[in-house]
Tab-separated table of C-alpha atoms in Angstrom:
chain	number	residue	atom	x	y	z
A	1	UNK	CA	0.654	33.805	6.280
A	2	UNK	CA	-2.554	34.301	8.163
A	3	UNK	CA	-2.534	35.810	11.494
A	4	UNK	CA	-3.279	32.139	13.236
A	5	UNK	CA	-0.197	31.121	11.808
A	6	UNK	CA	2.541	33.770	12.838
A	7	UNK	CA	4.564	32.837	15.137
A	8	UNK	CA	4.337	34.688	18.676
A	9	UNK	CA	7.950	36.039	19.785
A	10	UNK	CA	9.127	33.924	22.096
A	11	UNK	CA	6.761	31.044	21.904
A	12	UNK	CA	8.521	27.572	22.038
A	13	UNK	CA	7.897	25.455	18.717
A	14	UNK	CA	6.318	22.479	20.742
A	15	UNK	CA	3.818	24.784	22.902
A	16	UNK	CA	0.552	25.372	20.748
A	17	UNK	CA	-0.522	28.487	22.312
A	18	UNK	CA	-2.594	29.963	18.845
A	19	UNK	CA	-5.792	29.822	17.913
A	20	UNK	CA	-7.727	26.543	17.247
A	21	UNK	CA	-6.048	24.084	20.030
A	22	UNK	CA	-9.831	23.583	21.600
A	23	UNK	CA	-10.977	22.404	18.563
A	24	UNK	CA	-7.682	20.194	17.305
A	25	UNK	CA	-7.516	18.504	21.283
A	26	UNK	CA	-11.163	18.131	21.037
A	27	UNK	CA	-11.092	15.883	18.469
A	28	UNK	CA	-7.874	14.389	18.878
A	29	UNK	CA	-9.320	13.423	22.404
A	30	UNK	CA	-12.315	12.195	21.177
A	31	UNK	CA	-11.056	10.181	18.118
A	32	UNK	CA	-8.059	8.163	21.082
A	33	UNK	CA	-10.871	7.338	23.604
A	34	UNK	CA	-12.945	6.165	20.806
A	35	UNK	CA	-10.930	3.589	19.267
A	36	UNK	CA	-9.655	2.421	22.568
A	37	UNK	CA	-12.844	1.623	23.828
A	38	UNK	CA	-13.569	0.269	20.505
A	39	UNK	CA	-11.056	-2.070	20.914
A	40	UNK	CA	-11.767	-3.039	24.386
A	41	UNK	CA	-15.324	-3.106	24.106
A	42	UNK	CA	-15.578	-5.525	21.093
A	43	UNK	CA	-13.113	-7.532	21.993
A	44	UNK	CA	-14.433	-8.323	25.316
A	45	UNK	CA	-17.779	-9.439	23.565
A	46	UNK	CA	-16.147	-11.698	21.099
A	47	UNK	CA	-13.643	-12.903	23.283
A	48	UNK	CA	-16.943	-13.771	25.768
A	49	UNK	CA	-18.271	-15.040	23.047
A	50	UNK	CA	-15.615	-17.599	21.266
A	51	UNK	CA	-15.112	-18.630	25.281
A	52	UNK	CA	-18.706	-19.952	24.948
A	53	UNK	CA	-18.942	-21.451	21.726
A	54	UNK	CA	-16.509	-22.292	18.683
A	55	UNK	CA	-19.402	-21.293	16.236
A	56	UNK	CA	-18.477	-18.497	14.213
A	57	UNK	CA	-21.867	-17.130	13.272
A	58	UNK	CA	-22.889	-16.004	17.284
A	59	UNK	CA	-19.426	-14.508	17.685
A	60	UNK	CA	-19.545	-12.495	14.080
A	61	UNK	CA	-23.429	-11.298	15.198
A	62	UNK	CA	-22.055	-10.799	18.833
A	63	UNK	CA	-19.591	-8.340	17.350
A	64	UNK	CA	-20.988	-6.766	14.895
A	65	UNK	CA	-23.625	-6.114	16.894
A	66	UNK	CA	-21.433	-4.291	19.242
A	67	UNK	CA	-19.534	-2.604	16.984
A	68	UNK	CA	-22.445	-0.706	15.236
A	69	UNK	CA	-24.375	-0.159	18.872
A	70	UNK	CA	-21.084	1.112	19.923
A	71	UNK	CA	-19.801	3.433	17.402
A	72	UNK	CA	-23.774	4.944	17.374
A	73	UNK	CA	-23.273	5.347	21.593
A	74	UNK	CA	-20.119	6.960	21.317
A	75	UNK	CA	-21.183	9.851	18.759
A	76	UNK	CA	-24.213	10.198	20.913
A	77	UNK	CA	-22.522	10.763	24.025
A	78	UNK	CA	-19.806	12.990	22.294
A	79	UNK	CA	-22.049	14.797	20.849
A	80	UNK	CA	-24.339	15.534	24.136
A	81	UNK	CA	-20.816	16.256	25.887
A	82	UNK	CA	-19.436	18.613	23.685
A	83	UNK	CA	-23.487	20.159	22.299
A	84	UNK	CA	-23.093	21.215	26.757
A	85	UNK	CA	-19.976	22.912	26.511
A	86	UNK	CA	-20.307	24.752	23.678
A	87	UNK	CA	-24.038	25.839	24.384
A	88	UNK	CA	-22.400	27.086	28.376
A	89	UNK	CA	-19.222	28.792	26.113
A	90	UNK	CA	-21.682	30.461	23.626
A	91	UNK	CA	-24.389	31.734	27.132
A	92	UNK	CA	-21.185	32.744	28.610
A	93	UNK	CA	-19.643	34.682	25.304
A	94	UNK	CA	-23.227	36.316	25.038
A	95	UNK	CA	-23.536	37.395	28.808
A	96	UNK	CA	-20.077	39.217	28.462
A	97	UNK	CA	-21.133	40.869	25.493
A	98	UNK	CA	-23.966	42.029	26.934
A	99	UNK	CA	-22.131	43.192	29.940
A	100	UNK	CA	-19.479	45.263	27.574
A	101	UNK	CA	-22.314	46.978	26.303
A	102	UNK	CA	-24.425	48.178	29.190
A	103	UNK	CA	-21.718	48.602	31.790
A	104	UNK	CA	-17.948	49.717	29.973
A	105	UNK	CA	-17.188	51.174	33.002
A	106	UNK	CA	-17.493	48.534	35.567
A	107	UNK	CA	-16.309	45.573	33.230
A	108	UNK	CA	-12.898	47.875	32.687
A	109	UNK	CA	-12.481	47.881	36.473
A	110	UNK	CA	-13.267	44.140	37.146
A	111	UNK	CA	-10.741	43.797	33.661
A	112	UNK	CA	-8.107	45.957	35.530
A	113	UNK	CA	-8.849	44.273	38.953
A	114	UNK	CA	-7.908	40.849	37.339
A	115	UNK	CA	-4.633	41.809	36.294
A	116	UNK	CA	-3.934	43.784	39.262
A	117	UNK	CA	-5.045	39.930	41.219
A	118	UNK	CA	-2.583	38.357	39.173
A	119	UNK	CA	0.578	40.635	40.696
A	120	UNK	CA	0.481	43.766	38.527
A	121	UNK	CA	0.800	47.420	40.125
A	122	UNK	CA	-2.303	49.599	39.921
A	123	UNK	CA	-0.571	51.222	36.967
A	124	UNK	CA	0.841	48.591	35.421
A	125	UNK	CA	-2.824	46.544	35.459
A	126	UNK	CA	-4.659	49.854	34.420
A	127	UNK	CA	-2.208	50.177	31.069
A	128	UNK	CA	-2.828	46.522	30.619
A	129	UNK	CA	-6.557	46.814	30.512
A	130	UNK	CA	-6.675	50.125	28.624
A	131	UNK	CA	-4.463	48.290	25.889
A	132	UNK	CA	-6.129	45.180	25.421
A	133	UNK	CA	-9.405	47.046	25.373
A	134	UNK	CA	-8.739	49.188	23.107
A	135	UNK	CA	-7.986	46.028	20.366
A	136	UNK	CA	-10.606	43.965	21.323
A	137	UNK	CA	-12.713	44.398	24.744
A	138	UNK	CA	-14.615	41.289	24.468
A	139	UNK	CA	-11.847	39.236	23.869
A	140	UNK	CA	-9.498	40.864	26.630
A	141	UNK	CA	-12.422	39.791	29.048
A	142	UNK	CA	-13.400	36.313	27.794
A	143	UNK	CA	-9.322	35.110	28.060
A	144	UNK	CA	-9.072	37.071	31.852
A	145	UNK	CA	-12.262	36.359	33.237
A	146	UNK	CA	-12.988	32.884	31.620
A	147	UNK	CA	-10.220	31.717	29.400
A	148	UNK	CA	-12.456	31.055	26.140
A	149	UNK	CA	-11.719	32.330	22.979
A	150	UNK	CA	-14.432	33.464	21.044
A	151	UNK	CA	-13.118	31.855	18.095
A	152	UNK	CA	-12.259	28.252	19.541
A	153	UNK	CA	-15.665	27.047	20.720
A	154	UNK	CA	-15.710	23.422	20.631
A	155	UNK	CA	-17.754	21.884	17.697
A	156	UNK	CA	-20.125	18.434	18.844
A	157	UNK	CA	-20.243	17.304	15.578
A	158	UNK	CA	-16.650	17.390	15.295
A	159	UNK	CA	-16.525	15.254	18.063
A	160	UNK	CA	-18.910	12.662	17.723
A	161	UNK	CA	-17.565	12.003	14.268
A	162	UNK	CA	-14.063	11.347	15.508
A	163	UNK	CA	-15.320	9.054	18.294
A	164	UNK	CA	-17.522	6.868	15.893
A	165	UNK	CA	-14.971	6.441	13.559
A	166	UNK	CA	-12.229	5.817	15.755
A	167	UNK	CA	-14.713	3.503	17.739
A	168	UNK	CA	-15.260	1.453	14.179
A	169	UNK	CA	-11.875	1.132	13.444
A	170	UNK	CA	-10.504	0.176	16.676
A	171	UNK	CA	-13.719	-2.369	17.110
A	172	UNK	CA	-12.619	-3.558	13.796
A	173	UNK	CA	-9.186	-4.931	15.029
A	174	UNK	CA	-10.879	-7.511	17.900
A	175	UNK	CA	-13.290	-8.440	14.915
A	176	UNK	CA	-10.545	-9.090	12.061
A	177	UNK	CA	-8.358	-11.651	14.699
A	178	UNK	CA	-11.826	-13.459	15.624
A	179	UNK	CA	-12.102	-14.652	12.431
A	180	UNK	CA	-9.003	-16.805	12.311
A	181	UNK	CA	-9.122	-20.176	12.714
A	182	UNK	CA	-10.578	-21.787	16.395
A	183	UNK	CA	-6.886	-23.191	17.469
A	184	UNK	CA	-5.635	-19.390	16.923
A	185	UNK	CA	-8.440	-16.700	17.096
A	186	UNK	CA	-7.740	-16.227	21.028
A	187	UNK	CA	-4.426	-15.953	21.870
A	188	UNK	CA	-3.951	-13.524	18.573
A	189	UNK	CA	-6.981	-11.289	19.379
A	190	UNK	CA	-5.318	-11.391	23.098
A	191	UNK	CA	-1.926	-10.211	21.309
A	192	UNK	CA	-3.488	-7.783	18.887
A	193	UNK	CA	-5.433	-6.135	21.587
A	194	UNK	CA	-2.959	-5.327	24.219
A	195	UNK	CA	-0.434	-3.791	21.596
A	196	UNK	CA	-3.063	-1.917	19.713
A	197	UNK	CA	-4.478	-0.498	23.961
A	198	UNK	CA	-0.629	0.266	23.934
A	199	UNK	CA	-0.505	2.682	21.214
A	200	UNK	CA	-3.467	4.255	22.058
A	201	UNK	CA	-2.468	4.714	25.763
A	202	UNK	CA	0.517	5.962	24.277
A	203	UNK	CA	-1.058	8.499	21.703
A	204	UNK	CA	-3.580	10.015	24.635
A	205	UNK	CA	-1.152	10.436	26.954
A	206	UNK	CA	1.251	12.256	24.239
A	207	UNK	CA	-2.078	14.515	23.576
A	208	UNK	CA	-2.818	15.351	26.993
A	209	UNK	CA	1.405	16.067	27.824
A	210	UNK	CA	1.121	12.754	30.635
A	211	UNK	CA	3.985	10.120	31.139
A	212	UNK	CA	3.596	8.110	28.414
A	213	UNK	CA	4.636	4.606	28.955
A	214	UNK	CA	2.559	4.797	32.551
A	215	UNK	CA	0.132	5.544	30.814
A	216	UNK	CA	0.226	3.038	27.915
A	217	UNK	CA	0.827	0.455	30.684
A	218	UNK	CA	-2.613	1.325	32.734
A	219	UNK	CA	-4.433	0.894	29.409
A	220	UNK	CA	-3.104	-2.229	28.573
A	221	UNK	CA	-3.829	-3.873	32.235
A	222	UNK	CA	-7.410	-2.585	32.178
A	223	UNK	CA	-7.450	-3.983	28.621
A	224	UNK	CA	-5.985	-7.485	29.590
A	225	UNK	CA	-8.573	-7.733	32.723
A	226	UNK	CA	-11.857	-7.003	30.629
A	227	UNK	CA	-10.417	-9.772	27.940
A	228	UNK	CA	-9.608	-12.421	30.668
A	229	UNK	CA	-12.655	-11.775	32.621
A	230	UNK	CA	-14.861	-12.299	29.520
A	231	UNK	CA	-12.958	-15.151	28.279
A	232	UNK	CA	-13.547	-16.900	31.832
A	233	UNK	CA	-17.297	-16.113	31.737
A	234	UNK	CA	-17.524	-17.502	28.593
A	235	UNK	CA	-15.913	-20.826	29.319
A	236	UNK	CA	-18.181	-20.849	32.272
A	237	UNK	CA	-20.980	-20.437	30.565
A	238	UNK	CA	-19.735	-23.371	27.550
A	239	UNK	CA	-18.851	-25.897	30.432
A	240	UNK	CA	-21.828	-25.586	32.215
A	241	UNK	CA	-24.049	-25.796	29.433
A	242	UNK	CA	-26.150	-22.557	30.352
């Protein structure tokens, strides 16, 4: 068993405190927002869109169209995101190396000082420090000082793949239901939306340890709201002839 998998006495089975959590929530994070504003986002087109017009061939275009621009937006932005905070973990991993290395002394006290913040005696903070530099200084100081580990730096790429693909496949619900006949393709692309924003309001908020159904619930009103208020533009736009 490698050492990222042995359990830590005392650790509850349902609290990931090991290594690679950054990376795991990272994408996790990335891959939930992504298909829900995949869903949301093409739907709200092609809803706009069939409120307009009956013809299929705008509202397939319509989507499409914003399912490709969308998924290609969402990796870039992920990617610029995450390419920030790994590029500030990595300045910060190399300044504290740095500092280890030209200063022992005074990084050891501001090591020892930390614990000693935290509601350690002198001693007790001094053994602490002495310990934990003695395994591995650079680490003892990245988790005190700035709570990174050295081996958990985010990855961008990691991220913007999750969010395109989740983006795709969530856009691809919105553009599946569209395609159904004129009497139906509404009111079942309203239905398939709002339970599809409910299980991913559901999975980010079991991700991020948040009340679940609240949050499933705020999803699927903000969901409903962008549908309706597309739909009504659309018929607007149809009965006015614009």
């Amino acid at each position: 068993m490698s050492e990222e998998n042995v359990p830590v006495p005392g650790q509850h089975a349902d609290e990931p405190h090991r290594g690679g959590m950054a990376q795991r929530l990272n994408w996790l994070r990335a891959g939930v927002l992504g298909a829900n504003d995949g869903i949301v986002s093409v739907a709200a087109i092609v809803v706009g869109v069939a409120g307009a017009t009956t013809g299929i061939d705008a509202i397939v275009v319509a989507g499409l169209a914003a399912l490709v621009g969308g998924a290609v937006s969402m990796a870039l932005g992920e990617y610029v995101s995450v390419s920030s905070q790994r590029d500030s973990e990595r300045a910060l991993i190399a300044k504290e190396t740095e500092e280890l290395a030209t200063m022992p002394e005074e990084e050891f006290e501001e090591l020892a000082g930390l614990y000693r913040a935290k509601g350690l005696s002198e001693k007790t903070a001094y053994l602490v420090a002495t310990e934990l530099t003695e395994h591995d200084a650079l680490r003892a100081h990245l988790s005190a000082e700035l709570d990174i580990d050295p081996d958990d730096v985010v990855s961008p790429w990691h991220a913007a793949l999750a969010s395109a693909l989740s983006f795709f496949v969530g856009g691809a619900l919105p553009m599946l239901t569209i395609l159904l006949p004129a009497a139906y393709r509404i009111p079942i692309t309203f239905a398939a939306v709002i339970v599809a924003l409910g299980l991913t309001g559901y999975a980010a908020a079991a991700i991020g340890g948040s009340p679940r159904w609240r949050a499933a619930l705020r999803v699927v009103i903000g969901g409903a709201i962008a549908l309706a208020a597309t739909f009504i533009i659309g018929r607007i736009f149809h009965t006015t002839g614009v």
